[in-house]
């Protein structure tokens, strides 16, 4: 049994300091309040202990002023914490535009990661230090949750919908990677390590591994041919389906008048359930690829389609009907309006 | 019936009739309360046994005591039994059932038959739950998250969900009974703002039960359909939405937290007033805070879903509403503390529990703010920090309130005094054991140990060993009352009508009370907890 156990987790990301600051503030506040109330109870219990059998307490039993004071102070502190916590949360929810894009697939009971250049690994994730890393994740079966305690970030990984988590590591080393959402028999074994490397070491690690024969975009292009997507989605106008060059991140109008942003979630939906949201001017001709294409291959196709738009960045996430929702919130706002 | 004609030594509810049938078919709210007391004690012991096995497994980081499948069943059944079969019914169905009619000067609840029916519905649900347990149990966690529960788990999800579904009707029947009773059966002169705060708390709880439980029922029906017929309501592969289940589940289950804690708050108000011999400080604020908690409790469920992929804006709204709930909870704590000021404080066991409650609930409530703070919840969500937090509220709050109330009203319930020395020893063991069990879990949670882990990294071991050690002390603290309260039913000192010198209608009738509670319907002329007035005319009375 290791006796020199830690009381505070390792802080290894740009987010960790912000979360720890909230935590320390709340710990101090809680200690103060607990001592204040505990002390008051103890003081009164001793000072006003019963001295004779038929003694009764005083008749002082109300004060509007006190009620206002002890309602207003907690309210003010709680509101402060709300705004502070929301600020940190919004930062946790919005990956920087220049983040390296990783993907993760959760399944009972393993994590499958893919690096931007196509390198793959299971239950271990190597990342470079000082570089924002964005992981777009999906589950093949039940709900999982990708949790990096040392980075203070966590996001549920859902079947049928993309979610994203991001972090920027600030300390090299090896840290825990957990599944935080109960997912069945081997839940506690569904995890491993995230290894933070210096950029050169990361390059060396990438080069040293079984080099991926193709990048995800190249693999996606091959699939695009193989699945015959190319017969309708021509590289120019006039196809039976919309042309895909340059569309990623743009708004498109649907045949029912709604507008959606072309992002990862919309592309995934259009591959698996194409009839849901048809672009204006096109017929619902495309067959569904649901059950015929793995989540890995959906990721590859999306990466390929993204590459047709010069790798421009928008957050992954759901299609958004309200065109006025700020871009960086599109991810989450959309997840509410699922079928 | 002609109970008023019988000799006074043979005219209480315990000896008014004999035989098994007179108990099992009784319509007397006091006897039904005792039936519930036996039943919830059994379920508490079973749930506690599961907790003991969980803590034993977690003594070592390797999952070496039981198989993972068994461990998952243990924590699931611990949660299901403790929540649905102990915490939710404990205070309302045992203490509330017994004391509510006495507190308002009524002969019984409004619908005695429905009261008895609620008990048997509860028993039926419990038997179904135990049967499911024997036939393989369930391994989804008490939260039954889909699609694991609906499409992947091959354990007894349908049976256990059915048990929860049935138990809900028992809650609804009790709540309905309480609401009608409080509206219709108050003694002459007992206006709403003369009601004891326990009555306010039970009333607020009943409203939550009536409004929230049907949503749970519908949710569980959908879960059963998904699990047994693969209907796919929550299955994304069939176009369903797994997160919808979480919204529906927490729409009930967050208010359920207040179903569990509000009655305990009611008990604490009674104990603090009685053992400080002083009118509760800020009576109207404490009463309204119960109603505010009941109302706001319905609007905060999304704080369980901050990292679920829910919209960040929805998250923000749920966060701010959760912060608002902190205010009425804080108001209660401050008012209890202020009640002690210039009181006449004595330290009998119920008061020790009340003071313990104030301490533990303060920590439980404050750590709730940690979780409502979104940026921090991202890290601690689904870790042992959450486990520690809700045990501070549920075990530190509800069970402390329950035990405090049980000791306080025990003379009224049994007609006997409990042994004060052993009761104090047990209260102390519970307090110390509780902290030792659950405080280390805050630390291990912030370190990142996820909940529901059968095996864990070795650096978390010391904190887990402390927790297990604490659980042993806590277990002993819970075992003692079962022994000495049972003992006292026969051998305890005979209790006078009002052993604490407390004010309240329940203390004006004999201990134990006659079957119909009061020989004459009491007339109320004063506010609750009016010790000064009582002293003035004590010689006259």
mmCIF file of C-alpha atoms in Angstrom, chain A:
data_model
loop_
_atom_site.group_PDB
_atom_site.id
_atom_site.type_symbol
_atom_site.label_atom_id
_atom_site.label_comp_id
_atom_site.label_asym_id
_atom_site.label_seq_id
_atom_site.Cartn_x
_atom_site.Cartn_y
_atom_site.Cartn_z
ATOM 1 C CA UNK A 1 0.000 0.000 0.000
ATOM 2 C CA UNK A 2 1.762 3.230 -1.083
ATOM 3 C CA UNK A 3 1.796 5.506 1.932
ATOM 4 C CA UNK A 4 2.835 8.691 0.153
ATOM 5 C CA UNK A 5 -0.523 9.105 -1.506
ATOM 6 C CA UNK A 6 -1.480 12.352 -3.246
ATOM 7 C CA UNK A 7 -4.150 14.707 -1.911
ATOM 8 C CA UNK A 8 -4.274 16.870 -4.992
ATOM 9 C CA UNK A 9 -4.292 15.727 -8.601
ATOM 10 C CA UNK A 10 -1.517 16.490 -11.048
ATOM 11 C CA UNK A 11 -2.258 19.672 -13.018
ATOM 12 C CA UNK A 12 -1.099 19.228 -16.598
ATOM 13 C CA UNK A 13 -3.242 21.380 -18.863
ATOM 14 C CA UNK A 14 -4.042 25.027 -19.470
ATOM 15 C CA UNK A 15 -7.498 24.309 -18.023
ATOM 16 C CA UNK A 16 -6.276 22.719 -14.796
ATOM 17 C CA UNK A 17 -5.284 25.989 -13.121
ATOM 18 C CA UNK A 18 -8.674 27.544 -13.815
ATOM 19 C CA UNK A 19 -10.582 24.559 -12.427
ATOM 20 C CA UNK A 20 -8.293 24.333 -9.404
ATOM 21 C CA UNK A 21 -8.798 28.033 -8.669
ATOM 22 C CA UNK A 22 -12.565 27.463 -8.523
ATOM 23 C CA UNK A 23 -12.017 24.421 -6.350
ATOM 24 C CA UNK A 24 -9.694 26.128 -3.904
ATOM 25 C CA UNK A 25 -12.009 29.119 -3.617
ATOM 26 C CA UNK A 26 -14.915 26.800 -2.849
ATOM 27 C CA UNK A 27 -12.912 24.716 -0.380
ATOM 28 C CA UNK A 28 -11.925 27.852 1.537
ATOM 29 C CA UNK A 29 -15.489 29.177 1.400
ATOM 30 C CA UNK A 30 -16.874 25.830 2.599
ATOM 31 C CA UNK A 31 -14.359 25.560 5.401
ATOM 32 C CA UNK A 32 -15.198 29.093 6.513
ATOM 33 C CA UNK A 33 -18.970 28.519 6.398
ATOM 34 C CA UNK A 34 -18.750 25.132 8.116
ATOM 35 C CA UNK A 35 -16.600 26.553 10.901
ATOM 36 C CA UNK A 36 -18.874 29.569 11.221
ATOM 37 C CA UNK A 37 -22.020 27.472 11.533
ATOM 38 C CA UNK A 38 -20.366 24.691 13.538
ATOM 39 C CA UNK A 39 -18.815 27.287 15.827
ATOM 40 C CA UNK A 40 -22.120 29.116 16.293
ATOM 41 C CA UNK A 41 -23.950 25.880 17.088
ATOM 42 C CA UNK A 42 -21.240 24.857 19.540
ATOM 43 C CA UNK A 43 -21.092 28.283 21.182
ATOM 44 C CA UNK A 44 -24.877 28.512 21.615
ATOM 45 C CA UNK A 45 -25.112 24.932 22.824
ATOM 46 C CA UNK A 46 -22.585 25.644 25.571
ATOM 47 C CA UNK A 47 -23.450 29.263 26.381
ATOM 48 C CA UNK A 48 -27.196 28.615 26.508
ATOM 49 C CA UNK A 49 -27.131 25.125 28.000
ATOM 50 C CA UNK A 50 -30.143 24.312 30.104
ATOM 51 C CA UNK A 51 -29.510 25.169 33.739
ATOM 52 C CA UNK A 52 -32.748 24.096 35.361
ATOM 53 C CA UNK A 53 -35.389 21.553 34.456
ATOM 54 C CA UNK A 54 -38.182 24.040 33.773
ATOM 55 C CA UNK A 55 -36.076 26.685 32.045
ATOM 56 C CA UNK A 56 -37.254 27.888 28.642
ATOM 57 C CA UNK A 57 -35.576 29.899 25.909
ATOM 58 C CA UNK A 58 -36.016 33.589 25.222
ATOM 59 C CA UNK A 59 -38.798 34.935 23.088
ATOM 60 C CA UNK A 60 -36.466 36.299 20.397
ATOM 61 C CA UNK A 61 -37.584 34.436 17.314
ATOM 62 C CA UNK A 62 -37.396 36.581 14.222
ATOM 63 C CA UNK A 63 -35.638 39.387 12.468
ATOM 64 C CA UNK A 64 -36.470 40.472 8.947
ATOM 65 C CA UNK A 65 -33.110 42.206 8.698
ATOM 66 C CA UNK A 66 -31.216 39.011 9.534
ATOM 67 C CA UNK A 67 -33.317 36.992 7.071
ATOM 68 C CA UNK A 68 -32.522 39.464 4.307
ATOM 69 C CA UNK A 69 -28.826 39.488 5.145
ATOM 70 C CA UNK A 70 -28.456 35.738 5.246
ATOM 71 C CA UNK A 71 -30.433 35.292 2.045
ATOM 72 C CA UNK A 72 -28.660 38.030 0.119
ATOM 73 C CA UNK A 73 -25.086 37.049 0.982
ATOM 74 C CA UNK A 74 -25.398 33.396 -0.138
ATOM 75 C CA UNK A 75 -27.275 34.575 -3.232
ATOM 76 C CA UNK A 76 -24.483 36.968 -4.146
ATOM 77 C CA UNK A 77 -21.782 34.349 -3.595
ATOM 78 C CA UNK A 78 -23.723 31.752 -5.604
ATOM 79 C CA UNK A 79 -24.236 34.175 -8.495
ATOM 80 C CA UNK A 80 -20.540 35.009 -8.490
ATOM 81 C CA UNK A 81 -19.761 31.291 -8.633
ATOM 82 C CA UNK A 82 -22.277 30.814 -11.418
ATOM 83 C CA UNK A 83 -20.605 33.411 -13.643
ATOM 84 C CA UNK A 84 -17.108 32.257 -12.782
ATOM 85 C CA UNK A 85 -18.010 28.592 -13.340
ATOM 86 C CA UNK A 86 -19.796 29.408 -16.600
ATOM 87 C CA UNK A 87 -16.738 31.281 -17.872
ATOM 88 C CA UNK A 88 -14.498 28.271 -17.240
ATOM 89 C CA UNK A 89 -17.120 25.921 -18.695
ATOM 90 C CA UNK A 90 -17.467 27.935 -21.884
ATOM 91 C CA UNK A 91 -13.682 27.817 -22.263
ATOM 92 C CA UNK A 92 -13.791 24.046 -21.772
ATOM 93 C CA UNK A 93 -16.543 23.769 -24.402
ATOM 94 C CA UNK A 94 -14.881 25.821 -27.144
ATOM 95 C CA UNK A 95 -11.827 24.313 -28.788
ATOM 96 C CA UNK A 96 -9.426 26.846 -30.302
ATOM 97 C CA UNK A 97 -9.567 27.049 -34.092
ATOM 98 C CA UNK A 98 -6.008 25.807 -34.528
ATOM 99 C CA UNK A 99 -6.479 22.623 -32.499
ATOM 100 C CA UNK A 100 -5.051 19.360 -33.817
ATOM 101 C CA UNK A 101 -8.004 17.158 -34.715
ATOM 102 C CA UNK A 102 -8.065 13.691 -33.207
ATOM 103 C CA UNK A 103 -10.945 11.261 -33.252
ATOM 104 C CA UNK A 104 -12.002 8.731 -30.643
ATOM 105 C CA UNK A 105 -14.385 5.834 -30.801
ATOM 106 C CA UNK A 106 -15.595 4.333 -27.551
ATOM 107 C CA UNK A 107 -16.832 0.780 -27.374
ATOM 108 C CA UNK A 108 -17.241 -1.766 -24.603
ATOM 109 C CA UNK A 109 -14.484 -1.654 -23.251
ATOM 110 C CA UNK A 110 -11.825 0.228 -25.133
ATOM 111 C CA UNK A 111 -10.949 3.590 -26.607
ATOM 112 C CA UNK A 112 -9.790 3.740 -30.224
ATOM 113 C CA UNK A 113 -7.963 6.950 -31.081
ATOM 114 C CA UNK A 114 -6.825 8.260 -34.415
ATOM 115 C CA UNK A 115 -4.215 10.976 -34.872
ATOM 116 C CA UNK A 116 -4.552 13.718 -37.498
ATOM 117 C CA UNK A 117 -2.059 11.910 -39.737
ATOM 118 C CA UNK A 118 -3.865 8.590 -39.494
ATOM 119 C CA UNK A 119 -1.808 6.901 -36.763
ATOM 120 C CA UNK A 120 -4.025 4.790 -34.551
ATOM 121 C CA UNK A 121 -3.781 3.516 -30.987
ATOM 122 C CA UNK A 122 -5.969 1.823 -28.419
ATOM 123 C CA UNK A 123 -6.387 2.885 -24.750
ATOM 124 C CA UNK A 124 -3.242 4.981 -24.925
ATOM 125 C CA UNK A 125 -3.059 8.406 -26.433
ATOM 126 C CA UNK A 126 0.175 10.221 -27.280
ATOM 127 C CA UNK A 127 -0.143 13.975 -27.641
ATOM 128 C CA UNK A 128 2.324 16.820 -28.087
ATOM 129 C CA UNK A 129 2.732 19.405 -25.335
ATOM 130 C CA UNK A 130 1.681 23.038 -25.859
ATOM 131 C CA UNK A 131 -0.680 22.304 -28.728
ATOM 132 C CA UNK A 132 -4.469 22.404 -28.381
ATOM 133 C CA UNK A 133 -5.860 18.936 -29.021
ATOM 134 C CA UNK A 134 -9.478 18.505 -30.039
ATOM 135 C CA UNK A 135 -10.989 15.034 -29.909
ATOM 136 C CA UNK A 136 -14.212 14.377 -31.767
ATOM 137 C CA UNK A 137 -15.732 11.281 -30.255
ATOM 138 C CA UNK A 138 -18.560 8.864 -30.802
ATOM 139 C CA UNK A 139 -19.594 5.590 -29.236
ATOM 140 C CA UNK A 140 -20.318 2.377 -31.065
ATOM 141 C CA UNK A 141 -22.575 1.019 -28.346
ATOM 142 C CA UNK A 142 -23.503 2.543 -24.953
ATOM 143 C CA UNK A 143 -22.695 5.930 -23.432
ATOM 144 C CA UNK A 144 -19.090 6.307 -22.320
ATOM 145 C CA UNK A 145 -17.292 9.353 -20.997
ATOM 146 C CA UNK A 146 -13.790 10.402 -21.942
ATOM 147 C CA UNK A 147 -12.085 11.719 -18.819
ATOM 148 C CA UNK A 148 -8.572 13.114 -18.363
ATOM 149 C CA UNK A 149 -8.295 14.037 -14.645
ATOM 150 C CA UNK A 150 -4.891 15.691 -15.023
ATOM 151 C CA UNK A 151 -6.365 17.995 -17.675
ATOM 152 C CA UNK A 152 -9.635 18.551 -15.699
ATOM 153 C CA UNK A 153 -11.796 17.793 -18.725
ATOM 154 C CA UNK A 154 -14.442 15.220 -19.404
ATOM 155 C CA UNK A 155 -17.108 14.690 -22.012
ATOM 156 C CA UNK A 156 -19.712 12.010 -22.456
ATOM 157 C CA UNK A 157 -19.271 9.963 -25.600
ATOM 158 C CA UNK A 158 -22.635 9.118 -27.069
ATOM 159 C CA UNK A 159 -23.827 6.605 -29.600
ATOM 160 C CA UNK A 160 -25.245 8.273 -32.696
ATOM 161 C CA UNK A 161 -23.920 11.763 -32.069
ATOM 162 C CA UNK A 162 -20.548 13.502 -32.003
ATOM 163 C CA UNK A 163 -19.279 15.264 -28.937
ATOM 164 C CA UNK A 164 -15.940 16.975 -28.587
ATOM 165 C CA UNK A 165 -13.449 17.530 -25.825
ATOM 166 C CA UNK A 166 -10.285 19.595 -25.981
ATOM 167 C CA UNK A 167 -7.223 20.332 -23.892
ATOM 168 C CA UNK A 168 -3.748 21.731 -24.165
ATOM 169 C CA UNK A 169 -1.193 19.799 -22.151
ATOM 170 C CA UNK A 170 1.389 21.809 -20.237
ATOM 171 C CA UNK A 171 3.510 19.106 -18.619
ATOM 172 C CA UNK A 172 5.106 16.061 -20.170
ATOM 173 C CA UNK A 173 4.405 12.759 -18.527
ATOM 174 C CA UNK A 174 1.938 9.953 -18.418
ATOM 175 C CA UNK A 175 -1.525 10.508 -16.926
ATOM 176 C CA UNK A 176 -4.704 8.555 -16.356
ATOM 177 C CA UNK A 177 -7.374 8.279 -18.982
ATOM 178 C CA UNK A 178 -10.671 6.964 -17.652
ATOM 179 C CA UNK A 179 -14.141 6.083 -18.803
ATOM 180 C CA UNK A 180 -16.321 8.009 -16.371
ATOM 181 C CA UNK A 181 -19.788 6.841 -17.418
ATOM 182 C CA UNK A 182 -20.789 3.382 -16.247
ATOM 183 C CA UNK A 183 -20.795 1.175 -19.343
ATOM 184 C CA UNK A 184 -21.011 -2.435 -18.187
ATOM 185 C CA UNK A 185 -18.937 -5.277 -16.799
ATOM 186 C CA UNK A 186 -15.406 -4.007 -17.486
ATOM 187 C CA UNK A 187 -16.173 -0.303 -17.029
ATOM 188 C CA UNK A 188 -13.288 0.162 -14.598
ATOM 189 C CA UNK A 189 -10.853 -1.351 -17.106
ATOM 190 C CA UNK A 190 -11.892 0.951 -19.935
ATOM 191 C CA UNK A 191 -9.025 3.353 -19.776
ATOM 192 C CA UNK A 192 -5.327 3.717 -19.955
ATOM 193 C CA UNK A 193 -2.802 6.478 -20.272
ATOM 194 C CA UNK A 194 -2.455 9.767 -22.030
ATOM 195 C CA UNK A 195 1.213 10.410 -22.713
ATOM 196 C CA UNK A 196 2.292 14.012 -23.166
ATOM 197 C CA UNK A 197 5.466 14.370 -25.247
ATOM 198 C CA UNK A 198 7.694 17.235 -26.375
ATOM 199 C CA UNK A 199 6.794 18.118 -29.993
ATOM 200 C CA UNK A 200 10.007 16.532 -31.382
ATOM 201 C CA UNK A 201 9.427 13.397 -29.355
ATOM 202 C CA UNK A 202 5.858 13.285 -30.604
ATOM 203 C CA UNK A 203 7.115 13.504 -34.202
ATOM 204 C CA UNK A 204 9.594 10.746 -33.466
ATOM 205 C CA UNK A 205 6.857 8.670 -31.868
ATOM 206 C CA UNK A 206 4.647 9.145 -34.930
ATOM 207 C CA UNK A 207 7.495 8.177 -37.247
ATOM 208 C CA UNK A 208 8.465 5.197 -35.120
ATOM 209 C CA UNK A 209 5.056 3.574 -35.026
ATOM 210 C CA UNK A 210 3.638 1.478 -37.785
ATOM 211 C CA UNK A 211 3.240 4.428 -40.111
ATOM 212 C CA UNK A 212 -0.258 4.812 -41.442
ATOM 213 C CA UNK A 213 -0.207 4.034 -45.160
ATOM 214 C CA UNK A 214 -2.703 6.788 -45.836
ATOM 215 C CA UNK A 215 -3.856 9.919 -44.093
ATOM 216 C CA UNK A 216 -7.519 9.878 -43.004
ATOM 217 C CA UNK A 217 -8.363 12.248 -45.869
ATOM 218 C CA UNK A 218 -6.704 9.955 -48.410
ATOM 219 C CA UNK A 219 -8.478 6.962 -46.940
ATOM 220 C CA UNK A 220 -11.712 8.955 -47.118
ATOM 221 C CA UNK A 221 -11.093 9.769 -50.773
ATOM 222 C CA UNK A 222 -10.611 6.085 -51.512
ATOM 223 C CA UNK A 223 -13.841 5.246 -49.715
ATOM 224 C CA UNK A 224 -15.595 8.013 -51.621
ATOM 225 C CA UNK A 225 -14.721 6.184 -54.831
ATOM 226 C CA UNK A 226 -15.340 2.735 -53.462
ATOM 227 C CA UNK A 227 -18.822 3.496 -52.090
ATOM 228 C CA UNK A 228 -19.677 5.210 -55.389
ATOM 229 C CA UNK A 229 -20.429 8.523 -53.692
ATOM 230 C CA UNK A 230 -18.586 10.053 -56.598
ATOM 231 C CA UNK A 231 -21.267 9.086 -59.113
ATOM 232 C CA UNK A 232 -23.747 11.635 -57.708
ATOM 233 C CA UNK A 233 -21.531 14.097 -55.816
ATOM 234 C CA UNK A 234 -19.583 15.401 -58.810
ATOM 235 C CA UNK A 235 -16.670 17.734 -58.471
ATOM 236 C CA UNK A 236 -18.763 20.544 -59.908
ATOM 237 C CA UNK A 237 -22.400 21.385 -60.471
ATOM 238 C CA UNK A 238 -24.831 19.163 -62.329
ATOM 239 C CA UNK A 239 -24.657 16.047 -60.141
ATOM 240 C CA UNK A 240 -27.688 14.358 -58.608
ATOM 241 C CA UNK A 241 -26.319 15.300 -55.202
ATOM 242 C CA UNK A 242 -24.778 18.584 -54.046
ATOM 243 C CA UNK A 243 -21.164 19.251 -54.978
ATOM 244 C CA UNK A 244 -19.022 18.944 -51.875
ATOM 245 C CA UNK A 245 -16.047 21.182 -52.646
ATOM 246 C CA UNK A 246 -15.910 24.211 -50.417
ATOM 247 C CA UNK A 247 -19.110 23.471 -48.529
ATOM 248 C CA UNK A 248 -17.656 22.607 -45.113
ATOM 249 C CA UNK A 249 -18.465 25.264 -42.578
ATOM 250 C CA UNK A 250 -20.869 27.045 -44.960
ATOM 251 C CA UNK A 251 -24.585 27.568 -44.447
ATOM 252 C CA UNK A 252 -26.829 25.657 -46.804
ATOM 253 C CA UNK A 253 -30.549 26.044 -47.322
ATOM 254 C CA UNK A 254 -32.696 22.936 -47.094
ATOM 255 C CA UNK A 255 -35.720 22.130 -49.227
ATOM 256 C CA UNK A 256 -38.019 23.012 -46.318
ATOM 257 C CA UNK A 257 -36.459 26.459 -45.998
ATOM 258 C CA UNK A 258 -34.348 25.807 -42.913
ATOM 259 C CA UNK A 259 -30.674 26.640 -42.901
ATOM 260 C CA UNK A 260 -27.993 24.358 -41.531
ATOM 261 C CA UNK A 261 -24.278 24.723 -41.053
ATOM 262 C CA UNK A 262 -22.310 21.986 -42.775
ATOM 263 C CA UNK A 263 -20.321 20.509 -39.905
ATOM 264 C CA UNK A 264 -19.269 17.049 -38.785
ATOM 265 C CA UNK A 265 -22.631 16.255 -37.275
ATOM 266 C CA UNK A 266 -24.585 17.282 -40.363
ATOM 267 C CA UNK A 267 -22.273 15.348 -42.660
ATOM 268 C CA UNK A 268 -22.586 12.240 -40.480
ATOM 269 C CA UNK A 269 -26.358 12.563 -40.463
ATOM 270 C CA UNK A 270 -26.392 13.019 -44.237
ATOM 271 C CA UNK A 271 -24.408 9.828 -44.757
ATOM 272 C CA UNK A 272 -26.426 7.694 -42.350
ATOM 273 C CA UNK A 273 -29.917 9.175 -42.706
ATOM 274 C CA UNK A 274 -29.731 11.234 -45.897
ATOM 275 C CA UNK A 275 -33.481 11.826 -46.190
ATOM 276 C CA UNK A 276 -33.602 13.859 -42.963
ATOM 277 C CA UNK A 277 -32.230 17.136 -44.293
ATOM 278 C CA UNK A 278 -32.207 17.500 -48.096
ATOM 279 C CA UNK A 279 -30.400 20.470 -49.595
ATOM 280 C CA UNK A 280 -32.781 22.752 -51.528
ATOM 281 C CA UNK A 281 -32.953 21.871 -55.206
ATOM 282 C CA UNK A 282 -32.167 18.184 -54.789
ATOM 283 C CA UNK A 283 -34.284 15.057 -54.646
ATOM 284 C CA UNK A 284 -34.125 12.559 -51.750
ATOM 285 C CA UNK A 285 -32.415 9.932 -53.898
ATOM 286 C CA UNK A 286 -29.484 8.944 -51.725
ATOM 287 C CA UNK A 287 -29.732 5.548 -50.032
ATOM 288 C CA UNK A 288 -28.933 5.243 -46.357
ATOM 289 C CA UNK A 289 -25.523 3.977 -45.330
ATOM 290 C CA UNK A 290 -26.716 3.169 -41.837
ATOM 291 C CA UNK A 291 -25.401 -0.204 -40.725
ATOM 292 C CA UNK A 292 -23.186 -0.451 -43.811
ATOM 293 C CA UNK A 293 -20.357 1.790 -42.806
ATOM 294 C CA UNK A 294 -18.355 1.836 -39.602
ATOM 295 C CA UNK A 295 -17.921 4.921 -37.440
ATOM 296 C CA UNK A 296 -14.221 4.890 -38.406
ATOM 297 C CA UNK A 297 -15.138 5.138 -42.071
ATOM 298 C CA UNK A 298 -17.677 7.882 -41.428
ATOM 299 C CA UNK A 299 -14.864 9.834 -39.762
ATOM 300 C CA UNK A 300 -12.658 9.264 -42.842
ATOM 301 C CA UNK A 301 -15.326 10.428 -45.259
ATOM 302 C CA UNK A 302 -15.930 13.546 -43.189
ATOM 303 C CA UNK A 303 -12.195 14.264 -43.052
ATOM 304 C CA UNK A 304 -12.050 13.909 -46.833
ATOM 305 C CA UNK A 305 -15.022 16.239 -47.372
ATOM 306 C CA UNK A 306 -13.405 18.725 -44.971
ATOM 307 C CA UNK A 307 -10.189 18.544 -46.977
ATOM 308 C CA UNK A 308 -12.162 19.641 -50.039
ATOM 309 C CA UNK A 309 -12.780 22.921 -48.239
ATOM 310 C CA UNK A 310 -9.117 23.607 -47.629
ATOM 311 C CA UNK A 311 -9.191 22.263 -44.129
ATOM 312 C CA UNK A 312 -11.181 25.181 -42.780
ATOM 313 C CA UNK A 313 -12.246 24.783 -39.211
ATOM 314 C CA UNK A 314 -15.624 24.817 -37.652
ATOM 315 C CA UNK A 315 -16.553 23.068 -34.532
ATOM 316 C CA UNK A 316 -17.880 19.585 -34.894
ATOM 317 C CA UNK A 317 -21.391 19.130 -33.704
ATOM 318 C CA UNK A 318 -24.957 19.209 -34.783
ATOM 319 C CA UNK A 319 -26.608 21.045 -37.579
ATOM 320 C CA UNK A 320 -28.168 24.269 -36.437
ATOM 321 C CA UNK A 321 -31.462 25.602 -37.578
ATOM 322 C CA UNK A 322 -31.101 29.048 -36.091
ATOM 323 C CA UNK A 323 -28.557 30.703 -38.318
ATOM 324 C CA UNK A 324 -27.902 33.415 -35.743
ATOM 325 C CA UNK A 325 -26.439 31.099 -33.118
ATOM 326 C CA UNK A 326 -22.798 32.027 -32.606
ATOM 327 C CA UNK A 327 -20.441 29.638 -34.370
ATOM 328 C CA UNK A 328 -18.602 28.464 -31.325
ATOM 329 C CA UNK A 329 -21.816 27.414 -29.651
ATOM 330 C CA UNK A 330 -23.155 25.482 -32.594
ATOM 331 C CA UNK A 331 -21.762 22.282 -31.172
ATOM 332 C CA UNK A 332 -23.933 22.084 -28.191
ATOM 333 C CA UNK A 333 -26.944 24.150 -29.078
ATOM 334 C CA UNK A 334 -27.792 21.699 -31.796
ATOM 335 C CA UNK A 335 -27.673 18.573 -29.749
ATOM 336 C CA UNK A 336 -31.013 19.482 -28.247
ATOM 337 C CA UNK A 337 -33.004 19.122 -31.426
ATOM 338 C CA UNK A 338 -32.543 15.483 -32.197
ATOM 339 C CA UNK A 339 -35.330 13.464 -33.768
#
